[in-house]
Short mmCIF file of C-alpha atoms in Angstrom, two decimals:
data_model
loop_
_atom_site.label_atom_id
_atom_site.label_comp_id
_atom_site.label_asym_id
_atom_site.label_seq_id
_atom_site.Cartn_x
_atom_site.Cartn_y
_atom_site.Cartn_z
CA UNK A 238 -47.34 -1.97 31.82
CA UNK A 239 -43.83 -2.88 32.89
CA UNK A 240 -42.48 -1.54 29.60
CA UNK A 241 -44.21 1.79 30.14
CA UNK A 242 -42.62 2.14 33.57
CA UNK A 243 -39.15 1.09 32.42
CA UNK A 244 -37.87 4.70 32.01
CA UNK A 245 -38.30 5.15 35.77
CA UNK A 246 -35.37 2.80 36.44
CA UNK A 247 -33.11 4.09 33.68
CA UNK A 248 -30.36 6.47 34.64
CA UNK A 249 -30.57 8.42 31.39
CA UNK A 250 -34.10 9.57 32.27
CA UNK A 251 -32.70 11.54 35.19
CA UNK A 252 -29.55 12.72 33.42
CA UNK A 253 -31.77 14.10 30.67
CA UNK A 254 -33.88 15.84 33.31
CA UNK A 255 -30.70 17.38 34.70
CA UNK A 256 -29.75 18.50 31.19
CA UNK A 257 -33.09 20.30 30.86
CA UNK A 258 -32.78 21.85 34.30
CA UNK A 259 -29.28 23.32 33.86
CA UNK A 260 -30.14 26.30 31.59
CA UNK A 261 -33.26 27.08 33.62
CA UNK A 262 -31.20 27.19 36.82
CA UNK A 263 -28.85 29.71 35.19
CA UNK A 264 -31.74 31.81 33.87
CA UNK A 265 -33.52 31.77 37.22
CA UNK A 266 -30.56 33.62 38.72
CA UNK A 267 -31.03 36.37 36.12
CA UNK A 268 -34.76 36.53 36.77
CA UNK A 269 -34.03 36.98 40.44
CA UNK A 270 -31.55 39.80 39.71
CA UNK A 271 -33.60 41.54 36.97
CA UNK A 272 -37.19 40.27 36.99
CA UNK A 273 -38.31 43.08 34.70
CA UNK A 274 -36.12 41.83 31.81
CA UNK A 275 -36.98 38.12 31.45
CA UNK A 276 -36.28 38.10 27.69
CA UNK A 277 -32.57 39.01 28.00
CA UNK A 278 -31.30 35.39 28.35
CA UNK A 279 -32.94 34.39 25.06
CA UNK A 280 -31.27 37.33 23.29
CA UNK A 281 -27.89 36.42 24.76
CA UNK A 282 -28.19 32.91 23.32
CA UNK A 283 -27.83 34.27 19.77
CA UNK A 284 -24.23 35.59 19.98
CA UNK A 285 -23.24 32.67 22.21
CA UNK A 286 -24.60 30.10 19.74
CA UNK A 287 -22.79 31.77 16.85
CA UNK A 288 -19.41 31.05 18.43
CA UNK A 289 -17.75 28.07 16.67
CA UNK A 290 -16.89 26.38 19.96
CA UNK A 291 -20.44 26.59 21.32
CA UNK A 292 -21.44 23.45 19.42
CA UNK A 293 -18.50 21.53 20.88
CA UNK A 294 -19.55 22.46 24.42
CA UNK A 295 -23.17 21.51 23.76
CA UNK A 296 -22.15 18.21 22.19
CA UNK A 297 -20.06 17.36 25.24
CA UNK A 298 -23.08 17.94 27.49
CA UNK A 299 -25.38 16.00 25.16
CA UNK A 300 -23.03 13.00 25.08
CA UNK A 301 -22.69 13.00 28.86
CA UNK A 302 -26.34 13.61 29.84
CA UNK A 303 -28.59 12.81 26.88
CA UNK A 304 -26.88 9.67 25.57
CA UNK A 305 -24.76 8.36 28.47
CA UNK A 306 -25.29 4.73 27.45
CA UNK A 307 -24.30 5.15 23.78
CA UNK A 308 -20.69 4.56 22.78
CA UNK A 309 -20.80 6.62 19.59
CA UNK A 310 -23.85 8.89 19.26
CA UNK A 311 -24.27 10.69 15.96
CA UNK A 312 -23.11 14.15 17.04
CA UNK A 313 -20.74 16.54 15.34
CA UNK A 314 -17.16 16.38 16.57
CA UNK A 315 -15.79 19.70 15.30
CA UNK A 316 -16.56 23.37 15.90
CA UNK A 317 -19.31 24.88 13.75
CA UNK A 318 -17.41 26.91 11.15
CA UNK A 319 -20.14 27.27 8.52
CA UNK A 320 -22.88 29.81 9.22
CA UNK A 321 -25.76 27.35 8.73
CA UNK A 322 -24.21 25.12 11.39
CA UNK A 323 -23.83 28.09 13.74
CA UNK A 324 -27.48 29.02 13.35
CA UNK A 325 -28.44 25.42 14.04
CA UNK A 326 -26.57 25.74 17.32
CA UNK A 327 -28.50 28.93 18.14
CA UNK A 328 -31.78 27.17 17.39
CA UNK A 329 -30.72 24.29 19.63
CA UNK A 330 -29.92 26.63 22.53
CA UNK A 331 -33.28 28.38 22.23
CA UNK A 332 -35.18 25.09 22.01
CA UNK A 333 -33.30 23.67 24.97
CA UNK A 334 -34.09 26.77 27.01
CA UNK A 335 -37.81 26.76 26.19
CA UNK A 336 -38.31 23.03 26.69
CA UNK A 337 -36.27 23.18 29.89
CA UNK A 338 -38.51 25.95 31.18
CA UNK A 339 -41.65 23.90 30.50
CA UNK A 340 -40.20 20.78 32.15
CA UNK A 341 -38.88 22.75 35.11
CA UNK A 342 -42.30 24.34 35.66
CA UNK A 343 -43.95 20.90 35.46
CA UNK A 344 -41.53 19.23 37.87
CA UNK A 345 -42.23 21.95 40.44
CA UNK A 346 -46.00 22.46 40.16
CA UNK A 347 -47.37 19.06 39.16
CA UNK A 348 -46.23 17.43 42.44
CA UNK A 349 -47.75 20.39 44.29
CA UNK A 350 -51.05 19.91 42.49
CA UNK A 351 -51.04 16.18 43.34
CA UNK A 352 -50.38 17.01 46.99
CA UNK A 353 -53.16 19.59 47.03
CA UNK A 354 -55.63 17.07 45.62
CA UNK A 355 -54.57 14.44 48.15
CA UNK A 356 -54.89 16.99 50.98
CA UNK A 357 -58.39 17.98 49.90
CA UNK A 358 -59.37 14.29 49.79
CA UNK A 359 -58.88 14.06 53.55
CA UNK A 360 -60.50 17.47 54.09
CA UNK A 361 -57.28 19.32 54.76
CA UNK A 362 -56.67 22.83 53.46
CA UNK A 363 -53.33 24.64 53.63
CA UNK A 364 -52.53 28.29 53.10
CA UNK A 365 -49.38 27.59 51.06
CA UNK A 366 -51.06 25.27 48.53
CA UNK A 367 -53.59 26.11 45.80
CA UNK A 368 -57.16 25.98 47.13
CA UNK A 369 -59.36 23.54 45.24
CA UNK A 370 -63.11 23.75 45.68
CA UNK A 371 -66.21 22.40 44.02
CA UNK A 372 -66.98 18.63 44.00
CA UNK A 373 -67.06 16.40 47.09
CA UNK A 374 -63.73 15.56 48.73
CA UNK A 375 -63.56 11.93 47.55
CA UNK A 376 -63.55 13.05 43.90
CA UNK A 377 -60.19 14.77 44.41
CA UNK A 378 -58.70 11.44 45.47
CA UNK A 379 -59.49 10.03 42.03
CA UNK A 380 -57.66 12.92 40.42
CA UNK A 381 -54.42 12.55 42.42
CA UNK A 382 -52.70 10.19 39.88
CA UNK A 383 -53.34 12.53 36.93
CA UNK A 384 -50.67 15.18 37.72
CA UNK A 385 -48.20 12.38 38.59
CA UNK A 386 -48.83 10.68 35.24
CA UNK A 387 -48.44 14.08 33.53
CA UNK A 388 -45.17 14.60 35.39
CA UNK A 389 -43.89 11.19 34.28
CA UNK A 390 -44.88 11.86 30.67
CA UNK A 391 -43.33 15.33 30.77
CA UNK A 392 -39.99 14.12 32.16
CA UNK A 393 -39.64 10.97 30.03
CA UNK A 394 -41.18 12.42 26.89
CA UNK A 395 -39.36 15.72 27.21
CA UNK A 396 -36.03 13.93 27.52
CA UNK A 397 -36.75 11.78 24.45
CA UNK A 398 -37.83 14.82 22.41
CA UNK A 399 -34.77 16.80 23.49
CA UNK A 400 -32.47 13.92 22.51
CA UNK A 401 -34.10 13.60 19.08
CA UNK A 402 -33.76 17.35 18.47
CA UNK A 403 -30.14 17.24 19.65
CA UNK A 404 -29.32 14.56 17.10
CA UNK A 405 -30.82 16.77 14.43
CA UNK A 406 -29.38 20.17 15.40
CA UNK A 407 -26.06 19.05 16.93
CA UNK A 408 -25.40 16.32 14.40
CA UNK A 409 -23.05 16.80 11.46
CA UNK A 410 -24.39 18.67 8.46
CA UNK A 411 -24.52 17.23 4.95
CA UNK A 412 -21.27 18.99 4.07
CA UNK A 413 -19.58 17.61 7.17
CA UNK A 414 -20.81 14.10 6.42
CA UNK A 415 -19.41 14.37 2.89
CA UNK A 416 -16.12 15.62 4.29
CA UNK A 417 -16.02 12.66 6.68
CA UNK A 418 -16.67 10.26 3.81
CA UNK A 419 -13.88 11.88 1.79
CA UNK A 420 -11.52 11.63 4.76
CA UNK A 421 -12.39 7.98 5.21
CA UNK A 422 -11.82 7.41 1.50
CA UNK A 423 -8.41 9.06 1.76
CA UNK A 424 -7.54 6.79 4.66
CA UNK A 425 -8.53 3.70 2.67
CA UNK A 426 -6.49 4.91 -0.30
CA UNK A 427 -3.53 5.51 1.97
CA UNK A 428 -3.80 1.99 3.36
CA UNK A 429 -3.98 0.64 -0.19
CA UNK A 430 -0.86 2.60 -1.08
CA UNK A 431 0.92 1.28 1.99
CA UNK A 432 -0.06 -2.28 1.12
CA UNK A 433 1.27 -1.84 -2.41
CA UNK A 434 4.47 -0.28 -1.09
CA UNK A 435 4.98 -3.14 1.34
CA UNK A 436 4.39 -5.62 -1.46
CA UNK A 437 7.01 -3.89 -3.60
CA UNK A 438 9.62 -3.74 -0.85
CA UNK A 439 9.21 -7.25 0.56
CA UNK A 440 8.72 -8.74 -2.91
CA UNK A 441 11.93 -7.14 -4.11
CA UNK A 442 13.86 -8.43 -1.09
CA UNK A 443 12.55 -11.98 -1.45
CA UNK A 444 13.23 -12.00 -5.19
CA UNK A 445 16.82 -10.86 -4.66
CA UNK A 446 17.33 -13.44 -1.93
CA UNK A 447 15.97 -16.28 -4.10
CA UNK A 448 18.06 -15.28 -7.11
CA UNK A 449 21.19 -14.83 -5.00
CA UNK A 450 20.77 -18.19 -3.30
CA UNK A 451 20.23 -19.97 -6.59
CA UNK A 452 23.20 -18.28 -8.20
CA UNK A 453 25.46 -19.08 -5.24
CA UNK A 454 24.50 -22.74 -5.33
CA UNK A 455 25.08 -22.94 -9.09
CA UNK A 456 28.42 -21.08 -8.97
CA UNK A 457 29.90 -23.41 -6.34
CA UNK A 458 32.38 -20.68 -5.45
CA UNK A 459 33.13 -19.64 -1.84
CA UNK A 460 33.90 -16.08 -2.94
CA UNK A 461 30.64 -15.74 -4.89
CA UNK A 462 28.70 -17.36 -2.08
CA UNK A 463 30.11 -14.84 0.39
CA UNK A 464 29.15 -11.94 -1.87
CA UNK A 465 25.68 -13.41 -2.35
CA UNK A 466 25.13 -13.78 1.40
CA UNK A 467 26.28 -10.20 1.94
CA UNK A 468 23.85 -9.00 -0.71
CA UNK A 469 21.02 -11.02 0.84
CA UNK A 470 21.87 -9.52 4.22
CA UNK A 471 21.86 -5.94 2.88
CA UNK A 472 18.61 -6.44 0.97
CA UNK A 473 16.94 -8.10 3.95
CA UNK A 474 18.04 -5.30 6.26
CA UNK A 475 16.62 -2.69 3.87
CA UNK A 476 13.35 -4.62 3.66
CA UNK A 477 13.13 -4.75 7.46
CA UNK A 478 13.64 -0.98 7.59
CA UNK A 479 10.82 -0.52 5.07
CA UNK A 480 8.61 -2.87 7.07
CA UNK A 481 9.28 -0.98 10.30
CA UNK A 482 8.55 2.33 8.60
CA UNK A 483 5.28 1.08 7.11
CA UNK A 484 4.17 -0.31 10.46
CA UNK A 485 5.06 3.03 12.00
CA UNK A 486 2.82 4.80 9.49
CA UNK A 487 -0.03 2.46 10.38
CA UNK A 488 0.47 3.11 14.08
CA UNK A 489 0.94 6.86 13.73
CA UNK A 490 -1.45 8.38 11.20
CA UNK A 491 0.29 11.78 11.41
CA UNK A 492 3.77 10.42 10.78
CA UNK A 493 5.40 12.32 7.88
CA UNK A 494 6.27 10.57 4.64
CA UNK A 495 9.73 12.15 4.45
CA UNK A 496 11.38 8.97 5.73
CA UNK A 497 10.34 7.01 2.65
CA UNK A 498 13.09 6.31 0.07
CA UNK A 499 13.24 8.49 -3.04
CA UNK A 500 14.94 8.34 -6.42
CA UNK A 501 17.99 9.88 -4.77
CA UNK A 502 18.39 6.44 -3.14
CA UNK A 503 18.18 4.59 -6.46
CA UNK A 504 21.80 3.44 -6.16
CA UNK A 505 20.68 1.04 -3.47
CA UNK A 506 18.32 -0.65 -5.92
CA UNK A 507 20.95 -0.83 -8.65
CA UNK A 508 23.57 -2.33 -6.33
CA UNK A 509 21.05 -4.87 -5.07
CA UNK A 510 20.30 -5.97 -8.63
CA UNK A 511 24.01 -6.15 -9.49
CA UNK A 512 24.68 -8.21 -6.38
CA UNK A 513 22.07 -10.68 -7.62
CA UNK A 514 24.24 -11.38 -10.67
CA UNK A 515 22.49 -9.08 -13.13
CA UNK A 516 24.54 -6.69 -15.22
CA UNK A 517 22.92 -3.27 -14.80
CA UNK A 518 23.82 -0.46 -17.18
CA UNK A 519 22.45 2.65 -15.48
CA UNK A 520 22.23 6.18 -16.81
CA UNK A 521 20.83 8.94 -14.63
CA UNK A 522 20.47 12.49 -15.96
CA UNK A 523 18.92 15.46 -14.27
CA UNK A 524 18.76 16.70 -10.67
CA UNK A 525 16.86 13.94 -8.88
CA UNK A 526 17.31 15.66 -5.50
CA UNK A 527 15.04 18.55 -6.56
CA UNK A 528 12.10 16.39 -7.64
CA UNK A 529 8.83 16.85 -5.72
CA UNK A 530 8.61 14.47 -2.77
CA UNK A 531 5.57 12.41 -3.88
CA UNK A 532 6.90 12.10 -7.44
CA UNK A 533 10.37 11.02 -6.29
CA UNK A 534 9.01 8.49 -3.78
CA UNK A 535 6.60 6.89 -6.23
CA UNK A 536 9.30 6.90 -8.92
CA UNK A 537 11.54 4.93 -6.57
CA UNK A 538 8.83 2.31 -6.09
CA UNK A 539 8.22 2.08 -9.84
CA UNK A 540 11.93 1.51 -10.48
CA UNK A 541 12.07 -1.02 -7.65
CA UNK A 542 9.15 -3.01 -9.06
CA UNK A 543 10.60 -2.93 -12.58
CA UNK A 544 13.95 -4.32 -11.39
CA UNK A 545 12.16 -6.91 -9.27
CA UNK A 546 10.28 -8.10 -12.35
CA UNK A 547 13.56 -8.43 -14.24
CA UNK A 548 15.03 -10.68 -11.54
CA UNK A 549 11.84 -12.63 -10.99
CA UNK A 550 10.94 -13.38 -14.61
CA UNK A 551 14.25 -13.16 -16.49
CA UNK A 552 16.87 -13.93 -13.86
CA UNK A 553 20.41 -12.53 -13.81
CA UNK A 554 20.31 -10.98 -17.29
CA UNK A 555 21.78 -7.68 -18.50
CA UNK A 556 19.45 -4.77 -17.81
CA UNK A 557 19.52 -1.19 -19.01
CA UNK A 558 18.15 1.48 -16.69
CA UNK A 559 17.52 5.07 -17.78
CA UNK A 560 16.30 7.81 -15.42
CA UNK A 561 16.04 11.32 -16.82
CA UNK A 562 14.27 14.62 -16.22
CA UNK A 563 13.71 16.67 -19.35
CA UNK A 564 10.94 18.58 -21.11
CA UNK A 565 8.80 18.62 -17.99
CA UNK A 566 8.81 14.83 -17.65
CA UNK A 567 10.43 12.29 -15.39
CA UNK A 568 11.21 9.26 -17.53
CA UNK A 569 11.97 5.83 -16.08
CA UNK A 570 12.99 3.07 -18.45
CA UNK A 571 14.11 -0.50 -17.76
CA UNK A 572 14.97 -2.91 -20.59
CA UNK A 573 16.11 -6.51 -20.43
CA UNK A 574 16.29 -9.50 -22.79
CA UNK A 575 13.98 -12.42 -22.11
CA UNK A 576 15.40 -15.93 -22.30
CA UNK A 577 13.71 -18.09 -24.89
CA UNK A 578 12.35 -20.55 -22.31
CA UNK A 579 10.71 -17.89 -20.11
CA UNK A 580 7.30 -16.37 -20.92
CA UNK A 581 6.77 -12.63 -20.95
CA UNK A 582 5.27 -11.48 -17.66
CA UNK A 583 2.66 -9.05 -18.86
CA UNK A 584 -0.11 -9.89 -16.42
CA UNK A 585 1.59 -9.80 -13.06
CA UNK A 586 0.48 -7.66 -10.15
CA UNK A 587 3.82 -5.83 -10.26
CA UNK A 588 3.25 -4.42 -13.74
CA UNK A 589 -0.33 -3.60 -12.82
CA UNK A 590 0.99 -1.70 -9.80
CA UNK A 591 3.37 0.25 -12.05
CA UNK A 592 0.50 1.28 -14.30
CA UNK A 593 -1.65 2.28 -11.34
CA UNK A 594 1.11 4.42 -9.82
CA UNK A 595 1.73 6.13 -13.14
CA UNK A 596 -1.99 6.83 -13.61
CA UNK A 597 -2.34 8.30 -10.10
CA UNK A 598 0.52 10.70 -10.85
CA UNK A 599 -1.05 11.77 -14.12
CA UNK A 600 1.51 9.93 -16.24
CA UNK A 601 1.53 6.92 -18.51
CA UNK A 602 3.29 3.57 -18.53
CA UNK A 603 4.19 1.20 -21.34
CA UNK A 604 5.08 -2.40 -20.53
CA UNK A 605 5.76 -5.06 -23.12
CA UNK A 606 8.21 -6.20 -25.77
CA UNK A 607 9.90 -3.60 -27.93
CA UNK A 608 11.01 -3.94 -31.54
CA UNK A 609 14.39 -5.40 -30.62
CA UNK A 610 13.03 -8.41 -28.76
CA UNK A 611 13.67 -6.96 -25.32
CA UNK A 612 11.16 -6.47 -22.54
CA UNK A 613 10.60 -2.80 -21.77
CA UNK A 614 9.06 -0.87 -18.89
CA UNK A 615 8.82 2.81 -19.72
CA UNK A 616 7.07 5.30 -17.47
CA UNK A 617 6.64 9.03 -18.12
CA UNK A 618 5.51 11.22 -15.24
CA UNK A 619 4.81 14.99 -15.43
CA UNK A 620 6.99 17.12 -13.19
CA UNK A 621 4.40 19.82 -12.65
#
């Protein structure tokens, strides 16, 4: 019994009643102005519901009045651009108007009927209330609760039905749900890319710092130690800039990617590797400044990871770097000899990241020993 009466103490029961009353109040003004044309408001709902922004306005009302205690109700969040979604909005407006009319009629006349029955029970007749005649007066007293129960059922049940229909007609369509899933997938992919980029940048900086520190200790030379510390400082500062930029992207989803380093900044990578003691023979051919932004940025990260692998797994060894644009391809190649006491690093996450980047850009990557006994990383990416 208490559970059945619980809607009486819930605020949403009365906000839903207000939601059903609002269109009827507007229509009643028209009926007062032009009582001979009661069908005009229903006709007007069609062009109004076809407006893309009509669904947004209805969703705002539904969130505020139908589901005030829900943090994230399943309603659409964008204007209805597709015609099926617009017609769903029209259907919602018509249904809301009709159900609101029924509930408004009930909330006015059912209390009047209950009062008339109670008045007849005590033998009182009024000119302004419906006249009830027939059975003895005491019988009408037994009937007094019936219109009140009907009123309760109409208000609570009507609000629940209206909310259920709103979720159906004002909720996102199948196409919009698919678009939301695709957008969420893109966000997850972007976060994965950011994580990989952060791994590349910080991993490169730490590798350079470790190699520089080890080389400075082994050289036992103040001049070399000073150069090594300067290189560690420069690499650390660049890594901090990358970290700040990545954190900025996470904080601001609309932040442009133009601030990310590109192949035009490859000299910074080469100088960092040279400062670590490695001899880098670099050859760059082709206009790197005109490369497409995504291709140039990902190419920079591929080159960075390849050089990091050289320092991490082979140490300060001679390395040959080739970057060229020809025949519709961007080619990145890094070769280095492997010391006899160091295993080939063919299973690391860095090489796996290089292959994944190349595959996402529609290119291919080869990593492994070549015929001359050197370790080779060769990536070919299409320019178009």
